[in-house]
Structures are given as C-alpha cells and as structure tokens.
PDB file of N, CA and C in Angstrom:
ATOM      1  N   MET X   1      10.549 -19.388 -26.851  1.00  0.00           N
ATOM      2  CA  MET X   1      11.391 -18.410 -25.413  1.00  0.00           C
ATOM      3  C   MET X   1      10.773 -17.689 -24.939  1.00  0.00           C
ATOM      4  N   LEU X   2       9.549 -16.818 -25.664  1.00  0.00           N
ATOM      5  CA  LEU X   2       8.571 -16.376 -25.375  1.00  0.00           C
ATOM      6  C   LEU X   2       7.473 -17.016 -24.194  1.00  0.00           C
ATOM      7  N   ASP X   3       7.241 -18.249 -24.500  1.00  0.00           N
ATOM      8  CA  ASP X   3       6.583 -18.731 -23.264  1.00  0.00           C
ATOM      9  C   ASP X   3       7.092 -18.907 -21.921  1.00  0.00           C
ATOM     10  N   HIS X   4       8.512 -18.619 -21.535  1.00  0.00           N
ATOM     11  CA  HIS X   4       8.805 -18.967 -20.856  1.00  0.00           C
ATOM     12  C   HIS X   4       9.355 -17.869 -20.180  1.00  0.00           C
ATOM     13  N   VAL X   5       9.309 -16.720 -20.753  1.00  0.00           N
ATOM     14  CA  VAL X   5       8.733 -15.079 -19.946  1.00  0.00           C
ATOM     15  C   VAL X   5       7.960 -15.285 -19.419  1.00  0.00           C
ATOM     16  N   SER X   6       7.216 -15.107 -20.505  1.00  0.00           N
ATOM     17  CA  SER X   6       5.797 -14.953 -19.385  1.00  0.00           C
ATOM     18  C   SER X   6       5.498 -15.809 -18.842  1.00  0.00           C
ATOM     19  N   ILE X   7       5.782 -16.896 -18.856  1.00  0.00           N
ATOM     20  CA  ILE X   7       5.624 -17.977 -17.330  1.00  0.00           C
ATOM     21  C   ILE X   7       6.401 -17.486 -16.636  1.00  0.00           C
ATOM     22  N   PHE X   8       7.797 -16.769 -16.816  1.00  0.00           N
ATOM     23  CA  PHE X   8       8.326 -16.680 -15.839  1.00  0.00           C
ATOM     24  C   PHE X   8       7.814 -15.098 -14.933  1.00  0.00           C
ATOM     25  N   SER X   9       6.964 -14.534 -15.715  1.00  0.00           N
ATOM     26  CA  SER X   9       6.898 -13.157 -15.161  1.00  0.00           C
ATOM     27  C   SER X   9       5.522 -13.424 -14.493  1.00  0.00           C
ATOM     28  N   LYS X  10       4.938 -14.458 -14.537  1.00  0.00           N
ATOM     29  CA  LYS X  10       3.456 -14.284 -14.063  1.00  0.00           C
ATOM     30  C   LYS X  10       3.356 -14.599 -13.004  1.00  0.00           C
ATOM     31  N   SER X  11       4.734 -15.548 -12.960  1.00  0.00           N
ATOM     32  CA  SER X  11       4.936 -16.169 -11.137  1.00  0.00           C
ATOM     33  C   SER X  11       5.447 -15.566 -10.529  1.00  0.00           C
ATOM     34  N   GLY X  12       5.243 -14.113 -10.245  1.00  0.00           N
ATOM     35  CA  GLY X  12       5.632 -13.400  -9.225  1.00  0.00           C
ATOM     36  C   GLY X  12       7.258 -13.096  -8.452  1.00  0.00           C
ATOM     37  N   VAL X  13       7.555 -13.846  -9.464  1.00  0.00           N
ATOM     38  CA  VAL X  13       9.720 -13.703  -8.868  1.00  0.00           C
ATOM     39  C   VAL X  13      10.110 -13.234  -9.303  1.00  0.00           C
ATOM     40  N   VAL X  14      10.193 -12.439  -9.996  1.00  0.00           N
ATOM     41  CA  VAL X  14      10.550 -11.451 -10.652  1.00  0.00           C
ATOM     42  C   VAL X  14       9.908  -9.862  -9.358  1.00  0.00           C
ATOM     43  N   LEU X  15       8.789  -9.959  -9.247  1.00  0.00           N
ATOM     44  CA  LEU X  15       8.260  -9.003  -8.875  1.00  0.00           C
ATOM     45  C   LEU X  15       8.496  -8.379  -7.334  1.00  0.00           C
ATOM     46  N   CYS X  16       8.970  -9.764  -6.851  1.00  0.00           N
ATOM     47  CA  CYS X  16       9.060  -9.920  -5.335  1.00  0.00           C
ATOM     48  C   CYS X  16      10.725  -9.274  -5.740  1.00  0.00           C
ATOM     49  N   GLN X  17      11.602  -9.931  -6.373  1.00  0.00           N
ATOM     50  CA  GLN X  17      12.981  -9.444  -6.239  1.00  0.00           C
ATOM     51  C   GLN X  17      12.801  -7.733  -6.805  1.00  0.00           C
ATOM     52  N   LEU X  18      12.395  -7.630  -7.657  1.00  0.00           N
ATOM     53  CA  LEU X  18      11.682  -5.951  -7.944  1.00  0.00           C
ATOM     54  C   LEU X  18      11.358  -5.462  -6.368  1.00  0.00           C
ATOM     55  N   ALA X  19      10.568  -5.742  -5.547  1.00  0.00           N
ATOM     56  CA  ALA X  19       9.960  -4.692  -4.603  1.00  0.00           C
ATOM     57  C   ALA X  19      11.557  -4.953  -3.654  1.00  0.00           C
ATOM     58  N   ASN X  20      12.027  -6.418  -3.371  1.00  0.00           N
ATOM     59  CA  ASN X  20      13.501  -5.852  -2.583  1.00  0.00           C
ATOM     60  C   ASN X  20      14.365  -5.871  -2.965  1.00  0.00           C
ATOM     61  N   ALA X  21      14.790  -4.803  -4.347  1.00  0.00           N
ATOM     62  CA  ALA X  21      15.637  -4.550  -4.885  1.00  0.00           C
ATOM     63  C   ALA X  21      15.318  -2.896  -4.193  1.00  0.00           C
ATOM     64  N   ILE X  22      14.297  -2.664  -3.806  1.00  0.00           N
ATOM     65  CA  ILE X  22      13.566  -1.515  -3.309  1.00  0.00           C
ATOM     66  C   ILE X  22      14.110  -1.085  -1.761  1.00  0.00           C
ATOM     67  N   LYS X  23      13.279  -2.046  -0.860  1.00  0.00           N
ATOM     68  CA  LYS X  23      13.554  -2.027   0.224  1.00  0.00           C
ATOM     69  C   LYS X  23      13.582  -3.404   0.670  1.00  0.00           C
ATOM     70  N   PRO X  24      15.099  -4.285   0.705  1.00  0.00           N
ATOM     71  CA  PRO X  24      15.245  -5.430   1.109  1.00  0.00           C
ATOM     72  C   PRO X  24      14.085  -5.783   2.399  1.00  0.00           C
ATOM     73  N   GLY X  25      14.198  -6.943   2.437  1.00  0.00           N
ATOM     74  CA  GLY X  25      13.256  -7.754   2.936  1.00  0.00           C
ATOM     75  C   GLY X  25      11.967  -7.214   3.056  1.00  0.00           C
ATOM     76  N   VAL X  26      11.258  -6.304   2.305  1.00  0.00           N
ATOM     77  CA  VAL X  26       9.789  -5.820   2.055  1.00  0.00           C
ATOM     78  C   VAL X  26       9.019  -6.837   1.737  1.00  0.00           C
ATOM     79  N   CYS X  27       9.310  -8.091   0.840  1.00  0.00           N
ATOM     80  CA  CYS X  27       8.527  -9.033   0.239  1.00  0.00           C
ATOM     81  C   CYS X  27       9.434 -10.163   0.556  1.00  0.00           C
ATOM     82  N   ARG X  28       8.535 -11.058   1.485  1.00  0.00           N
ATOM     83  CA  ARG X  28       9.167 -12.450   1.334  1.00  0.00           C
ATOM     84  C   ARG X  28       9.456 -13.305  -0.020  1.00  0.00           C
ATOM     85  N   LYS X  29      10.213 -13.749   0.517  1.00  0.00           N
ATOM     86  CA  LYS X  29      11.153 -14.708  -0.280  1.00  0.00           C
ATOM     87  C   LYS X  29      10.301 -15.670  -1.655  1.00  0.00           C
ATOM     88  N   PRO X  30      10.343 -15.118  -2.592  1.00  0.00           N
ATOM     89  CA  PRO X  30       9.296 -16.282  -3.600  1.00  0.00           C
ATOM     90  C   PRO X  30       9.625 -17.369  -3.619  1.00  0.00           C
ATOM     91  N   SER X  31       8.333 -17.514  -3.727  1.00  0.00           N
ATOM     92  CA  SER X  31       8.702 -19.111  -3.715  1.00  0.00           C
ATOM     93  C   SER X  31       8.587 -19.818  -6.082  1.00  0.00           C
ATOM     94  N   THR X  32       9.955 -20.541  -5.726  1.00  0.00           N
ATOM     95  CA  THR X  32      10.373 -20.751  -7.311  1.00  0.00           C
ATOM     96  C   THR X  32       9.307 -22.080  -7.716  1.00  0.00           C
ATOM     97  N   MET X  33       8.441 -22.638  -6.931  1.00  0.00           N
ATOM     98  CA  MET X  33       7.338 -23.728  -7.793  1.00  0.00           C
ATOM     99  C   MET X  33       6.371 -23.289  -8.193  1.00  0.00           C
ATOM    100  N   ALA X  34       6.356 -24.360  -9.687  1.00  0.00           N
ATOM    101  CA  ALA X  34       5.438 -23.854 -10.427  1.00  0.00           C
ATOM    102  C   ALA X  34       4.421 -23.949 -10.492  1.00  0.00           C
ATOM    103  N   ALA X  35       3.641 -24.824  -9.498  1.00  0.00           N
ATOM    104  CA  ALA X  35       2.172 -24.451  -8.690  1.00  0.00           C
ATOM    105  C   ALA X  35       1.659 -23.771  -9.118  1.00  0.00           C
ATOM    106  N   PRO X  36       0.213 -23.493  -9.425  1.00  0.00           N
ATOM    107  CA  PRO X  36      -0.111 -21.507  -9.342  1.00  0.00           C
ATOM    108  C   PRO X  36      -0.266 -21.173  -8.611  1.00  0.00           C
ATOM    109  N   PHE X  37      -0.822 -21.798  -7.555  1.00  0.00           N
ATOM    110  CA  PHE X  37      -1.185 -20.980  -6.138  1.00  0.00           C
ATOM    111  C   PHE X  37      -0.323 -20.895  -5.740  1.00  0.00           C
ATOM    112  N   LYS X  38       0.860 -21.333  -5.789  1.00  0.00           N
ATOM    113  CA  LYS X  38       2.199 -20.558  -5.162  1.00  0.00           C
ATOM    114  C   LYS X  38       2.416 -19.379  -6.372  1.00  0.00           C
ATOM    115  N   GLN X  39       2.065 -19.455  -7.243  1.00  0.00           N
ATOM    116  CA  GLN X  39       2.781 -17.982  -8.020  1.00  0.00           C
ATOM    117  C   GLN X  39       1.327 -17.282  -7.832  1.00  0.00           C
ATOM    118  N   MET X  40       0.509 -17.323  -7.343  1.00  0.00           N
ATOM    119  CA  MET X  40      -0.139 -16.398  -6.934  1.00  0.00           C
ATOM    120  C   MET X  40      -0.252 -15.727  -5.539  1.00  0.00           C
ATOM    121  N   GLU X  41       0.716 -16.822  -5.075  1.00  0.00           N
ATOM    122  CA  GLU X  41       1.044 -16.204  -3.679  1.00  0.00           C
ATOM    123  C   GLU X  41       2.195 -15.072  -3.554  1.00  0.00           C
ATOM    124  N   ASN X  42       3.003 -15.796  -4.582  1.00  0.00           N
ATOM    125  CA  ASN X  42       3.833 -14.740  -4.838  1.00  0.00           C
ATOM    126  C   ASN X  42       3.044 -13.173  -5.460  1.00  0.00           C
ATOM    127  N   ILE X  43       2.388 -13.535  -5.815  1.00  0.00           N
ATOM    128  CA  ILE X  43       1.904 -12.051  -6.616  1.00  0.00           C
ATOM    129  C   ILE X  43       1.291 -10.863  -5.250  1.00  0.00           C
ATOM    130  N   GLU X  44       0.530 -11.686  -4.648  1.00  0.00           N
ATOM    131  CA  GLU X  44      -0.384 -11.368  -3.675  1.00  0.00           C
ATOM    132  C   GLU X  44       0.891 -10.599  -2.627  1.00  0.00           C
ATOM    133  N   ALA X  45       2.329 -11.217  -2.347  1.00  0.00           N
ATOM    134  CA  ALA X  45       2.855 -10.775  -1.721  1.00  0.00           C
ATOM    135  C   ALA X  45       3.440  -9.619  -2.094  1.00  0.00           C
ATOM    136  N   TYR X  46       3.716  -9.525  -3.609  1.00  0.00           N
ATOM    137  CA  TYR X  46       4.849  -8.336  -4.224  1.00  0.00           C
ATOM    138  C   TYR X  46       2.869  -7.175  -3.809  1.00  0.00           C
ATOM    139  N   VAL X  47       2.029  -7.944  -4.076  1.00  0.00           N
ATOM    140  CA  VAL X  47       0.442  -6.226  -4.006  1.00  0.00           C
ATOM    141  C   VAL X  47       1.250  -5.947  -2.230  1.00  0.00           C
ATOM    142  N   ARG X  48       1.441  -6.796  -1.487  1.00  0.00           N
ATOM    143  CA  ARG X  48       1.060  -6.329  -0.067  1.00  0.00           C
ATOM    144  C   ARG X  48       2.385  -5.720  -0.062  1.00  0.00           C
ATOM    145  N   ALA X  49       4.120  -5.542  -1.100  1.00  0.00           N
ATOM    146  CA  ALA X  49       4.932  -5.243  -0.349  1.00  0.00           C
ATOM    147  C   ALA X  49       4.848  -4.020  -1.110  1.00  0.00           C
ATOM    148  N   CYS X  50       4.221  -3.616  -2.428  1.00  0.00           N
ATOM    149  CA  CYS X  50       3.802  -2.892  -3.019  1.00  0.00           C
ATOM    150  C   CYS X  50       3.275  -1.361  -1.916  1.00  0.00           C
ATOM    151  N   ALA X  51       2.363  -2.168  -1.148  1.00  0.00           N
ATOM    152  CA  ALA X  51       1.660  -0.815  -0.060  1.00  0.00           C
ATOM    153  C   ALA X  51       2.224  -0.310   1.100  1.00  0.00           C
ATOM    154  N   ALA X  52       3.042  -1.739   1.417  1.00  0.00           N
ATOM    155  CA  ALA X  52       3.794  -1.002   2.352  1.00  0.00           C
ATOM    156  C   ALA X  52       5.370  -0.206   2.188  1.00  0.00           C
ATOM    157  N   LEU X  53       5.700  -0.518   0.982  1.00  0.00           N
ATOM    158  CA  LEU X  53       6.552   0.593   0.211  1.00  0.00           C
ATOM    159  C   LEU X  53       5.526   1.710  -0.125  1.00  0.00           C
ATOM    160  N   GLY X  54       4.240   2.189   0.225  1.00  0.00           N
ATOM    161  CA  GLY X  54       3.746   3.320   0.309  1.00  0.00           C
ATOM    162  C   GLY X  54       3.210   3.544  -1.124  1.00  0.00           C
ATOM    163  N   VAL X  55       2.818   2.894  -2.558  1.00  0.00           N
ATOM    164  CA  VAL X  55       2.497   2.361  -3.684  1.00  0.00           C
ATOM    165  C   VAL X  55       0.281   3.047  -2.934  1.00  0.00           C
ATOM    166  N   PRO X  56       0.216   3.754  -3.673  1.00  0.00           N
ATOM    167  CA  PRO X  56      -1.326   4.286  -2.966  1.00  0.00           C
ATOM    168  C   PRO X  56      -2.317   3.636  -3.629  1.00  0.00           C
ATOM    169  N   SER X  57      -3.126   3.581  -3.081  1.00  0.00           N
ATOM    170  CA  SER X  57      -4.388   1.630  -2.727  1.00  0.00           C
ATOM    171  C   SER X  57      -4.499   1.385  -4.746  1.00  0.00           C
ATOM    172  N   GLN X  58      -4.853   2.659  -4.672  1.00  0.00           N
ATOM    173  CA  GLN X  58      -5.937   2.995  -6.624  1.00  0.00           C
ATOM    174  C   GLN X  58      -4.684   2.403  -7.502  1.00  0.00           C
ATOM    175  N   ASP X  59      -3.474   2.477  -6.540  1.00  0.00           N
ATOM    176  CA  ASP X  59      -2.198   2.179  -8.202  1.00  0.00           C
ATOM    177  C   ASP X  59      -2.393  -0.070  -7.277  1.00  0.00           C
ATOM    178  N   LEU X  60      -3.097  -0.281  -6.531  1.00  0.00           N
ATOM    179  CA  LEU X  60      -2.322  -1.693  -6.559  1.00  0.00           C
ATOM    180  C   LEU X  60      -2.991  -2.103  -7.699  1.00  0.00           C
ATOM    181  N   PHE X  61      -3.119  -3.701  -7.887  1.00  0.00           N
ATOM    182  CA  PHE X  61      -4.029  -4.645  -8.739  1.00  0.00           C
ATOM    183  C   PHE X  61      -4.263  -5.487  -7.657  1.00  0.00           C
ATOM    184  N   VAL X  62      -5.136  -6.582  -8.311  1.00  0.00           N
ATOM    185  CA  VAL X  62      -5.199  -8.010  -7.817  1.00  0.00           C
ATOM    186  C   VAL X  62      -4.817  -9.077  -8.707  1.00  0.00           C
ATOM    187  N   THR X  63      -4.458 -10.343  -8.093  1.00  0.00           N
ATOM    188  CA  THR X  63      -3.594 -11.153  -8.591  1.00  0.00           C
ATOM    189  C   THR X  63      -4.211 -11.710  -9.457  1.00  0.00           C
ATOM    190  N   VAL X  64      -5.183 -11.396  -9.977  1.00  0.00           N
ATOM    191  CA  VAL X  64      -6.310 -11.881 -11.385  1.00  0.00           C
ATOM    192  C   VAL X  64      -5.614 -11.121 -12.623  1.00  0.00           C
ATOM    193  N   ASP X  65      -5.939  -9.950 -12.392  1.00  0.00           N
ATOM    194  CA  ASP X  65      -5.526  -9.268 -13.174  1.00  0.00           C
ATOM    195  C   ASP X  65      -3.612  -9.508 -13.934  1.00  0.00           C
ATOM    196  N   LEU X  66      -2.823 -10.038 -13.360  1.00  0.00           N
ATOM    197  CA  LEU X  66      -1.323 -10.496 -14.060  1.00  0.00           C
ATOM    198  C   LEU X  66      -2.059 -11.730 -14.493  1.00  0.00           C
ATOM    199  N   VAL X  67      -2.797 -12.873 -13.723  1.00  0.00           N
ATOM    200  CA  VAL X  67      -2.481 -14.171 -13.819  1.00  0.00           C
ATOM    201  C   VAL X  67      -3.554 -14.660 -15.561  1.00  0.00           C
ATOM    202  N   GLU X  68      -4.628 -13.779 -14.803  1.00  0.00           N
ATOM    203  CA  GLU X  68      -5.546 -14.105 -16.261  1.00  0.00           C
ATOM    204  C   GLU X  68      -5.585 -13.018 -17.169  1.00  0.00           C
ATOM    205  N   GLY X  69      -4.432 -11.738 -17.024  1.00  0.00           N
ATOM    206  CA  GLY X  69      -4.360 -11.082 -18.139  1.00  0.00           C
ATOM    207  C   GLY X  69      -5.760  -9.869 -18.031  1.00  0.00           C
ATOM    208  N   LYS X  70      -6.460 -10.180 -17.003  1.00  0.00           N
ATOM    209  CA  LYS X  70      -8.068  -9.982 -17.094  1.00  0.00           C
ATOM    210  C   LYS X  70      -7.726  -8.096 -16.748  1.00  0.00           C
ATOM    211  N   ASN X  71      -6.655  -7.314 -16.759  1.00  0.00           N
ATOM    212  CA  ASN X  71      -6.359  -5.869 -16.305  1.00  0.00           C
ATOM    213  C   ASN X  71      -5.087  -5.651 -16.245  1.00  0.00           C
ATOM    214  N   LEU X  72      -4.807  -5.740 -17.499  1.00  0.00           N
ATOM    215  CA  LEU X  72      -2.836  -5.556 -17.736  1.00  0.00           C
ATOM    216  C   LEU X  72      -2.494  -3.830 -17.295  1.00  0.00           C
ATOM    217  N   PRO X  73      -3.332  -3.133 -18.040  1.00  0.00           N
ATOM    218  CA  PRO X  73      -3.561  -1.499 -17.668  1.00  0.00           C
ATOM    219  C   PRO X  73      -2.669  -1.348 -16.020  1.00  0.00           C
ATOM    220  N   ALA X  74      -3.377  -2.354 -15.420  1.00  0.00           N
ATOM    221  CA  ALA X  74      -3.597  -1.671 -13.619  1.00  0.00           C
ATOM    222  C   ALA X  74      -2.256  -2.020 -13.757  1.00  0.00           C
ATOM    223  N   VAL X  75      -1.334  -3.148 -13.762  1.00  0.00           N
ATOM    224  CA  VAL X  75      -0.759  -3.730 -13.058  1.00  0.00           C
ATOM    225  C   VAL X  75       0.242  -2.629 -14.233  1.00  0.00           C
ATOM    226  N   VAL X  76      -0.053  -2.663 -15.285  1.00  0.00           N
ATOM    227  CA  VAL X  76       1.460  -1.292 -15.929  1.00  0.00           C
ATOM    228  C   VAL X  76       1.704  -0.301 -14.888  1.00  0.00           C
ATOM    229  N   ARG X  77      -0.212   0.276 -14.805  1.00  0.00           N
ATOM    230  CA  ARG X  77       0.056   1.668 -13.783  1.00  0.00           C
ATOM    231  C   ARG X  77       0.922   1.312 -12.608  1.00  0.00           C
ATOM    232  N   ASN X  78       0.966  -0.037 -11.587  1.00  0.00           N
ATOM    233  CA  ASN X  78       0.713  -0.458 -10.495  1.00  0.00           C
ATOM    234  C   ASN X  78       2.620  -0.035 -10.605  1.00  0.00           C
ATOM    235  N   LEU X  79       3.629  -0.391 -11.616  1.00  0.00           N
ATOM    236  CA  LEU X  79       4.628  -0.906 -11.927  1.00  0.00           C
ATOM    237  C   LEU X  79       5.464   1.034 -12.066  1.00  0.00           C
ATOM    238  N   HIS X  80       4.652   1.453 -12.362  1.00  0.00           N
ATOM    239  CA  HIS X  80       5.187   3.755 -12.590  1.00  0.00           C
ATOM    240  C   HIS X  80       4.303   3.661 -11.523  1.00  0.00           C
ATOM    241  N   SER X  81       4.046   3.492 -10.594  1.00  0.00           N
ATOM    242  CA  SER X  81       3.286   4.466  -9.122  1.00  0.00           C
ATOM    243  C   SER X  81       5.081   3.758  -8.336  1.00  0.00           C
ATOM    244  N   LEU X  82       4.984   2.387  -8.827  1.00  0.00           N
ATOM    245  CA  LEU X  82       6.395   2.179  -7.904  1.00  0.00           C
ATOM    246  C   LEU X  82       7.237   2.580  -8.195  1.00  0.00           C
ATOM    247  N   GLY X  83       7.367   2.956  -9.493  1.00  0.00           N
ATOM    248  CA  GLY X  83       8.966   3.365  -9.752  1.00  0.00           C
ATOM    249  C   GLY X  83       9.049   4.902  -9.954  1.00  0.00           C
ATOM    250  N   ARG X  84       7.678   5.540  -9.030  1.00  0.00           N
ATOM    251  CA  ARG X  84       7.255   7.154  -8.844  1.00  0.00           C
ATOM    252  C   ARG X  84       7.641   6.831  -7.060  1.00  0.00           C
ATOM    253  N   VAL X  85       7.271   6.007  -6.254  1.00  0.00           N
ATOM    254  CA  VAL X  85       7.671   5.326  -5.306  1.00  0.00           C
ATOM    255  C   VAL X  85       9.157   5.320  -4.264  1.00  0.00           C
ATOM    256  N   ALA X  86      10.053   4.178  -5.518  1.00  0.00           N
ATOM    257  CA  ALA X  86      11.159   4.045  -5.788  1.00  0.00           C
ATOM    258  C   ALA X  86      12.259   5.234  -5.628  1.00  0.00           C
ATOM    259  N   GLN X  87      11.483   6.554  -5.753  1.00  0.00           N
ATOM    260  CA  GLN X  87      13.015   7.590  -5.829  1.00  0.00           C
ATOM    261  C   GLN X  87      12.266   8.541  -4.773  1.00  0.00           C
ATOM    262  N   SER X  88      11.613   8.291  -3.610  1.00  0.00           N
ATOM    263  CA  SER X  88      11.613   8.725  -3.177  1.00  0.00           C
ATOM    264  C   SER X  88      11.846   7.826  -1.436  1.00  0.00           C
ATOM    265  N   THR X  89      12.365   7.093  -2.054  1.00  0.00           N
ATOM    266  CA  THR X  89      12.468   5.654  -0.691  1.00  0.00           C
ATOM    267  C   THR X  89      14.186   6.083  -0.735  1.00  0.00           C
ATOM    268  N   ALA X  90      14.536   6.207   0.688  1.00  0.00           N
ATOM    269  CA  ALA X  90      15.356   6.460   0.982  1.00  0.00           C
ATOM    270  C   ALA X  90      17.348   5.130   0.707  1.00  0.00           C
ATOM    271  N   GLY X  91      17.951   6.197   0.535  1.00  0.00           N
ATOM    272  CA  GLY X  91      19.166   5.429  -0.302  1.00  0.00           C
ATOM    273  C   GLY X  91      18.605   3.720  -0.990  1.00  0.00           C
ATOM    274  N   PHE X  92      16.948   4.320  -2.304  1.00  0.00           N
ATOM    275  CA  PHE X  92      17.610   3.889  -3.213  1.00  0.00           C
ATOM    276  C   PHE X  92      18.277   4.926  -4.293  1.00  0.00           C
ATOM    277  N   THR X  93      19.267   4.676  -5.266  1.00  0.00           N
ATOM    278  CA  THR X  93      19.704   5.370  -6.173  1.00  0.00           C
ATOM    279  C   THR X  93      19.707   4.305  -7.123  1.00  0.00           C
ATOM    280  N   ARG X  94      19.232   2.813  -7.806  1.00  0.00           N
ATOM    281  CA  ARG X  94      18.892   2.550  -8.907  1.00  0.00           C
ATOM    282  C   ARG X  94      18.585   3.202  -9.971  1.00  0.00           C
ATOM    283  N   PRO X  95      18.828   2.656 -11.163  1.00  0.00           N
ATOM    284  CA  PRO X  95      17.577   3.733 -12.422  1.00  0.00           C
ATOM    285  C   PRO X  95      15.827   3.751 -12.012  1.00  0.00           C
ATOM    286  N   SER X  96      15.216   4.575 -12.161  1.00  0.00           N
ATOM    287  CA  SER X  96      14.409   4.759 -12.178  1.00  0.00           C
ATOM    288  C   SER X  96      13.235   4.687 -13.118  1.00  0.00           C
ATOM    289  N   LEU X  97      11.732   4.609 -12.982  1.00  0.00           N
ATOM    290  CA  LEU X  97      10.716   4.404 -14.122  1.00  0.00           C
ATOM    291  C   LEU X  97       9.887   5.019 -13.324  1.00  0.00           C
ATOM    292  N   GLY X  98       9.055   6.227 -13.872  1.00  0.00           N
ATOM    293  CA  GLY X  98       8.186   6.919 -13.960  1.00  0.00           C
ATOM    294  C   GLY X  98       8.543   7.740 -12.764  1.00  0.00           C
TER     295      GLY X  98
END
C-alpha cells in the first residue's frame, strides 16, 4: 500500500487538487495518466499555481525535487508556505497548516 501512496503523491494530482481547493481553477486539471512526463507536467502546473497564489519564489521547488527525491525539504517548505498563503486568501476557511 505504501508504494501506491508514494506513486500517487509523486503524480502531482493531489498537489493540483490542493491548489484548486485554495483557489478554484488556479491549477489546470491534472492528468491521471501514469506516464512520467504527464506527472511532471502536473507538478510543474502545481508550482506555477503556487506562484500565482503568492507563494514566495524562495519557497517554490523544481520538479525533480519531488520526482527524484532530490530535495524533499524544499517540497515540505513549499507546503508550509502554501499553508501560510492559504490563510490570507479571501474566502478560504478550511483547516490550515503553517
């Protein structure tokens, strides 16, 4: 089961859904294809959505940080920063992080 969670989380689908939960439509609809290039496109779309939401550039990460596990602390920093941004987003009333 852990392998499925790991593969799914690296697909970028959940990240795109997260961004869209903060501001609907900020991230394009993610592809559910298992092709690595599609998964990388999803992650890139998420990072662009974070920038559009106001996440500072120093808190963004590059796709390989997540896909290859090169810099997971950067991914975690991004999620915390997104949590802070979400709290200041008008109309966002869901649970917060950061």
